[in-house]
Every structure is written in structure tokens, then in C-alpha cells.
Amino acid sequence: MKLRAENLNLYFGQKQILKNINIEFPKNQVTSLIGPSGCGKSTLLRSFNRMHDLSPDARIEGKLFLDELDLYGRKNSVTDIRKRIGMVFQKPNPLPKSIYENLSYALNIHNYPKQDIPNLIEAALRESFLWDEVKDEMKKPAVKLSGGQQQRLCIARTVVLRPEVILMDEPCSALDPISTKKIEELILKLKEDFTIVIVTHNMQQAQRISNKVAFMYLGELIEYDTSDTIFKHPNNELTQRYIGGYFG
């Protein structure tokens, strides 16, 4: 297993958000986290690349691992962890720079050889199904791209550093159906090289792209199984009711 949580509890102040989560995410597969709003999906996702370090009232108990690396080990660099575990957010967030600079920025920070950067950028844009659309406009401001293109650029910006895991927090929620289809096709392609964990409220999307699905409710992991089992033969009545649309 590539990524896992053991006995994870997370609090914001006195409020417990995650309750004794035990889960493993397999390598080179897509795992979807589903459940009603406020159930802890995004909180769990962000735990893996230390996003809650930015919240002074956040407190974490338990263990999180990338392979055998303790993600909250005191000697481990948060910068290195975030390089190995990339993140794509709900709303596209391109830097106020050119398309090229959006991708070169992180490479320069991590001291990649200057002569390698153009080829790395082209490769990331090709992997993100964006190269043919922007190859002649690399100096164009990234904010001038369409919403779907911006999101693919943000994925390319993550991919260019060659992380081992890509976390996606509702990456299609702000996109139209055509852009969503492109992102889903991209996710299925990217899993050949990356382990992907995605939060989604779209049940059809979870069925289309997932190898495994985790259903969460009120901070607890209710059921975790293959996509086929979760959507066709769930073992838990609560899962069955959620999949059936009885609450959300």
C-alpha cells in the first residue's frame, strides 16, 4: 500500500473531525472519498500532505505513512513531503504568471537543472492533455485560460515535480461537463504513474474513475471496498442509503 492512516483522530480545538480512521490506499489506483458535506473527506485528504500544519488549533493523533515514511515524524521535511504528495484543489489556482512560469516556478525552487526545465514542462503539459492547446502561447497569462484549462494546468504543475501521490479535492466541481470529462480521462491516464486519492460528491464520477471507494459519515470511515462492491453490493445500510440518494 502506498499511503495509509492508522488510528487517525483529528481535532480543531475541542471539536473532533476525524474519528479513528484506518485506511490504506493502493499504489497506481484511483481511490474516491465520498460522503455528505462536512463528513471529513477533505480533512482526511489534507492530513496526508500536512495542510493542517497551517491551522494553529489543529491536533492530530495516530499515524500517517507514505510507504514506511512517518509523515508527521519530527525530522521529516514538510517541503519534501509535499513534493512527494502533490495536491490539486477544488478551484483552479494558477499563479499570476505566464503558463510557462506556473510550471517552472516549482522546478526552480527545487533547483532542477536549468537545461532540463523546458523538457520537463513539455512532458507535464503533454501528460495533462494541455500541450497541444498552449504550446504556442507559453508566455500567455495563465489566468486567461478557461476554467478547465486552468485546472489541467494546476494538475500539470503538480505532475511536473513527479510526486508519488496526487491528492485531488473535488477537482471538477467548478467545471462544465466537457471539461469534467477531460479531467476524468486525465485521471485514468495519470494512475499509470501516480497513486491518486480524490474527494468527490459526484457519485457517477466516483463510479467512472475509481478502483476503490471509501464512504465517510460524521468523521468516521463507514465502508471501504472496491468501487463495484460499494455501488452495487454495499455491506452497510448507511452506505446503501447514501448511494441510493436518501440523504446527502
Short mmCIF file of C-alpha atoms in Angstrom, two decimals:
data_model
loop_
_atom_site.label_atom_id
_atom_site.label_comp_id
_atom_site.label_asym_id
_atom_site.label_seq_id
_atom_site.Cartn_x
_atom_site.Cartn_y
_atom_site.Cartn_z
CA MET A 1 0.00 0.00 0.00
CA LYS A 2 1.29 3.44 -0.93
CA LEU A 3 -0.45 5.63 1.62
CA ARG A 4 -2.14 4.76 4.89
CA ALA A 5 -3.64 6.09 8.10
CA GLU A 6 -3.54 4.22 11.39
CA ASN A 7 -5.90 5.13 14.25
CA LEU A 8 -6.17 8.70 12.97
CA ASN A 9 -8.06 11.21 15.10
CA LEU A 10 -8.09 14.90 14.21
CA TYR A 11 -9.39 17.82 16.23
CA PHE A 12 -9.89 21.52 15.56
CA GLY A 13 -9.84 22.95 19.04
CA GLN A 14 -12.23 20.84 21.11
CA LYS A 15 -14.18 19.57 18.09
CA GLN A 16 -13.27 16.12 16.80
CA ILE A 17 -13.46 15.98 13.00
CA LEU A 18 -11.94 12.55 12.23
CA LYS A 19 -12.61 9.53 14.43
CA ASN A 20 -10.27 6.54 14.50
CA ILE A 21 -9.65 6.33 10.75
CA ASN A 22 -7.80 3.25 9.49
CA ILE A 23 -7.37 3.13 5.71
CA GLU A 24 -4.81 2.10 3.07
CA PHE A 25 -4.60 3.46 -0.47
CA PRO A 26 -3.12 1.09 -3.10
CA LYS A 27 -0.37 2.15 -5.47
CA ASN A 28 -1.29 3.22 -9.03
CA GLN A 29 -5.01 3.15 -8.37
CA VAL A 30 -7.71 5.80 -8.00
CA THR A 31 -9.48 5.88 -4.65
CA SER A 32 -12.53 8.13 -4.20
CA LEU A 33 -13.65 9.52 -0.86
CA ILE A 34 -17.42 10.03 -0.83
CA GLY A 35 -19.96 11.13 1.76
CA PRO A 36 -22.15 14.12 2.65
CA SER A 37 -20.70 17.59 3.15
CA GLY A 38 -18.89 18.00 6.45
CA CYS A 39 -18.18 14.29 6.95
CA GLY A 40 -14.37 14.72 6.99
CA LYS A 41 -13.38 13.78 3.43
CA SER A 42 -11.32 16.88 2.68
CA THR A 43 -9.93 16.95 6.21
CA LEU A 44 -8.64 13.40 5.75
CA LEU A 45 -7.20 14.21 2.33
CA ARG A 46 -5.35 17.28 3.57
CA SER A 47 -3.90 15.37 6.51
CA PHE A 48 -1.63 13.44 4.17
CA ASN A 49 0.37 16.40 2.90
CA ARG A 50 0.42 18.31 6.17
CA MET A 51 -2.05 21.04 5.14
CA HIS A 52 -3.36 21.21 8.71
CA ASP A 53 0.04 22.42 9.89
CA LEU A 54 -1.26 25.85 8.85
CA SER A 55 -4.14 25.64 11.37
CA PRO A 56 -2.92 26.53 14.88
CA ASP A 57 -5.87 24.80 16.58
CA ALA A 58 -5.46 21.51 14.65
CA ARG A 59 -4.35 18.46 16.65
CA ILE A 60 -3.64 15.05 15.17
CA GLU A 61 -3.42 11.68 16.93
CA GLY A 62 -2.40 8.45 15.23
CA LYS A 63 -0.02 7.74 12.36
CA LEU A 64 0.09 8.57 8.66
CA PHE A 65 2.53 6.89 6.30
CA LEU A 66 3.83 7.20 2.74
CA ASP A 67 5.30 3.74 2.20
CA GLU A 68 7.17 3.43 5.51
CA LEU A 69 7.81 7.16 5.98
CA ASP A 70 6.07 8.58 9.05
CA LEU A 71 4.56 11.75 7.57
CA TYR A 72 4.46 13.51 10.93
CA GLY A 73 7.91 12.37 12.08
CA ARG A 74 9.70 15.34 13.64
CA LYS A 75 12.79 15.01 11.44
CA ASN A 76 10.86 14.89 8.16
CA SER A 77 10.76 17.96 5.94
CA VAL A 78 7.26 19.23 5.12
CA THR A 79 8.62 20.60 1.83
CA ASP A 80 9.93 17.16 0.85
CA ILE A 81 6.64 15.52 1.84
CA ARG A 82 4.64 17.96 -0.30
CA LYS A 83 6.95 17.28 -3.22
CA ARG A 84 6.17 13.55 -2.91
CA ILE A 85 2.45 14.11 -2.21
CA GLY A 86 1.02 16.71 -4.58
CA MET A 87 -2.32 18.47 -4.18
CA VAL A 88 -4.94 19.74 -6.62
CA PHE A 89 -7.68 21.93 -5.16
CA GLN A 90 -11.38 22.41 -5.82
CA LYS A 91 -10.96 25.76 -7.55
CA PRO A 92 -8.18 26.18 -10.12
CA ASN A 93 -5.49 28.36 -8.58
CA PRO A 94 -2.92 29.28 -11.25
CA LEU A 95 -0.19 31.68 -10.19
CA PRO A 96 -0.48 35.24 -11.57
CA LYS A 97 2.29 34.41 -14.02
CA SER A 98 2.65 33.00 -17.52
CA ILE A 99 1.76 29.42 -18.39
CA TYR A 100 5.47 28.60 -18.59
CA GLU A 101 6.28 30.28 -15.26
CA ASN A 102 3.48 28.39 -13.49
CA LEU A 103 5.42 25.20 -14.18
CA SER A 104 9.00 26.49 -13.96
CA TYR A 105 8.43 28.14 -10.58
CA ALA A 106 8.45 24.93 -8.51
CA LEU A 107 11.27 23.44 -10.60
CA ASN A 108 13.44 26.48 -9.87
CA ILE A 109 12.62 26.34 -6.15
CA HIS A 110 13.75 22.71 -6.06
CA ASN A 111 16.92 23.54 -8.02
CA TYR A 112 16.27 21.43 -11.09
CA PRO A 113 18.99 21.91 -13.76
CA LYS A 114 18.06 24.88 -15.97
CA GLN A 115 18.68 22.93 -19.17
CA ASP A 116 16.17 20.24 -18.13
CA ILE A 117 13.27 22.56 -17.30
CA PRO A 118 11.80 23.11 -20.82
CA ASN A 119 11.61 19.35 -21.47
CA LEU A 120 10.08 18.68 -18.03
CA ILE A 121 7.45 21.36 -18.64
CA GLU A 122 6.55 19.98 -22.05
CA ALA A 123 6.29 16.45 -20.64
CA ALA A 124 3.98 17.60 -17.81
CA LEU A 125 1.74 19.52 -20.21
CA ARG A 126 1.54 16.51 -22.51
CA GLU A 127 0.64 14.25 -19.58
CA SER A 128 -2.07 16.73 -18.61
CA PHE A 129 -3.58 16.79 -22.12
CA LEU A 130 -2.80 20.51 -22.42
CA TRP A 131 0.32 20.77 -24.60
CA ASP A 132 -1.43 20.98 -27.97
CA GLU A 133 -3.68 23.77 -26.67
CA VAL A 134 -0.96 26.01 -25.17
CA LYS A 135 2.36 25.14 -26.85
CA ASP A 136 2.29 28.36 -28.91
CA GLU A 137 1.10 30.54 -26.02
CA MET A 138 3.53 29.74 -23.22
CA LYS A 139 4.01 33.43 -22.38
CA LYS A 140 0.26 33.97 -22.05
CA PRO A 141 -1.00 34.72 -18.51
CA ALA A 142 -2.35 31.51 -17.02
CA VAL A 143 -5.44 33.32 -15.72
CA LYS A 144 -6.51 33.88 -19.35
CA LEU A 145 -7.07 30.15 -19.82
CA SER A 146 -10.55 28.65 -19.49
CA GLY A 147 -11.56 27.08 -16.17
CA GLY A 148 -10.95 23.55 -17.46
CA GLN A 149 -7.58 24.52 -18.92
CA GLN A 150 -6.60 26.21 -15.67
CA GLN A 151 -7.39 23.03 -13.73
CA ARG A 152 -5.35 20.92 -16.16
CA LEU A 153 -2.52 23.44 -15.77
CA CYS A 154 -2.71 23.03 -11.99
CA ILE A 155 -2.52 19.27 -12.47
CA ALA A 156 0.48 19.73 -14.78
CA ARG A 157 2.08 21.95 -12.13
CA THR A 158 1.71 19.08 -9.67
CA VAL A 159 2.85 16.41 -12.14
CA VAL A 160 5.99 18.32 -13.18
CA LEU A 161 7.63 17.56 -9.82
CA ARG A 162 6.96 13.83 -10.26
CA PRO A 163 5.18 13.18 -6.95
CA GLU A 164 4.31 9.65 -5.93
CA VAL A 165 0.79 10.55 -4.84
CA ILE A 166 -1.67 13.14 -6.16
CA LEU A 167 -4.46 14.29 -3.83
CA MET A 168 -7.45 15.90 -5.55
CA ASP A 169 -10.10 17.80 -3.61
CA GLU A 170 -13.21 17.95 -5.83
CA PRO A 171 -11.18 18.95 -8.91
CA CYS A 172 -14.22 19.05 -11.21
CA SER A 173 -16.79 20.78 -9.02
CA ALA A 174 -16.31 24.17 -10.72
CA LEU A 175 -16.14 22.78 -14.28
CA ASP A 176 -18.62 22.19 -17.08
CA PRO A 177 -19.39 18.60 -18.25
CA ILE A 178 -16.96 18.72 -21.20
CA SER A 179 -14.07 19.92 -19.01
CA THR A 180 -15.04 17.35 -16.36
CA LYS A 181 -14.83 14.57 -18.95
CA LYS A 182 -11.31 15.68 -19.91
CA ILE A 183 -10.20 15.72 -16.27
CA GLU A 184 -11.64 12.23 -15.71
CA GLU A 185 -9.83 10.90 -18.79
CA LEU A 186 -6.67 12.55 -17.47
CA ILE A 187 -7.06 10.94 -14.04
CA LEU A 188 -7.42 7.48 -15.59
CA LYS A 189 -4.24 8.08 -17.60
CA LEU A 190 -2.26 9.51 -14.68
CA LYS A 191 -2.88 6.49 -12.46
CA GLU A 192 -0.41 4.58 -14.63
CA ASP A 193 2.34 6.64 -12.98
CA PHE A 194 0.78 8.03 -9.80
CA THR A 195 -1.37 6.97 -6.87
CA ILE A 196 -4.49 9.16 -6.82
CA VAL A 197 -6.90 9.93 -3.98
CA ILE A 198 -9.86 12.13 -4.89
CA VAL A 199 -12.70 13.70 -2.93
CA THR A 200 -15.89 13.87 -4.98
CA HIS A 201 -19.60 14.49 -4.38
CA ASN A 202 -20.41 13.13 -7.84
CA MET A 203 -21.47 9.50 -7.47
CA GLN A 204 -21.34 8.89 -11.22
CA GLN A 205 -17.83 10.28 -11.34
CA ALA A 206 -16.71 8.04 -8.50
CA GLN A 207 -18.12 5.03 -10.37
CA ARG A 208 -16.41 6.01 -13.63
CA ILE A 209 -12.89 6.59 -12.33
CA SER A 210 -12.44 4.65 -9.07
CA ASN A 211 -10.77 1.37 -8.30
CA LYS A 212 -11.73 1.71 -4.64
CA VAL A 213 -14.24 3.88 -2.79
CA ALA A 214 -14.37 4.98 0.85
CA PHE A 215 -17.69 6.18 2.29
CA MET A 216 -17.40 8.54 5.25
CA TYR A 217 -20.07 9.86 7.59
CA LEU A 218 -19.75 12.21 10.59
CA GLY A 219 -15.97 11.83 10.71
CA GLU A 220 -15.98 8.03 10.58
CA LEU A 221 -15.00 5.62 7.83
CA ILE A 222 -18.19 3.62 7.35
CA GLU A 223 -17.22 1.34 4.46
CA TYR A 224 -14.21 0.89 2.19
CA ASP A 225 -14.16 -1.55 -0.71
CA THR A 226 -13.90 -1.87 -4.47
CA SER A 227 -15.99 0.55 -6.50
CA ASP A 228 -18.14 -2.32 -7.77
CA THR A 229 -18.94 -3.52 -4.25
CA ILE A 230 -19.70 -0.07 -2.85
CA PHE A 231 -22.07 0.88 -5.67
CA LYS A 232 -23.71 -2.47 -6.35
CA HIS A 233 -23.46 -4.52 -3.14
CA PRO A 234 -22.69 -2.26 -0.16
CA ASN A 235 -22.43 -4.11 3.14
CA ASN A 236 -23.51 -1.24 5.36
CA GLU A 237 -27.09 0.03 5.42
CA LEU A 238 -25.89 3.63 5.80
CA THR A 239 -23.78 3.28 2.65
CA GLN A 240 -26.75 1.80 0.83
CA ARG A 241 -28.97 4.72 1.83
CA TYR A 242 -26.38 7.31 0.78
CA ILE A 243 -25.71 5.64 -2.59
CA GLY A 244 -29.48 5.42 -3.08
CA GLY A 245 -29.86 9.17 -2.57
CA TYR A 246 -31.88 9.02 0.64
CA PHE A 247 -29.66 11.68 2.22
CA GLY A 248 -26.68 13.83 1.19
#
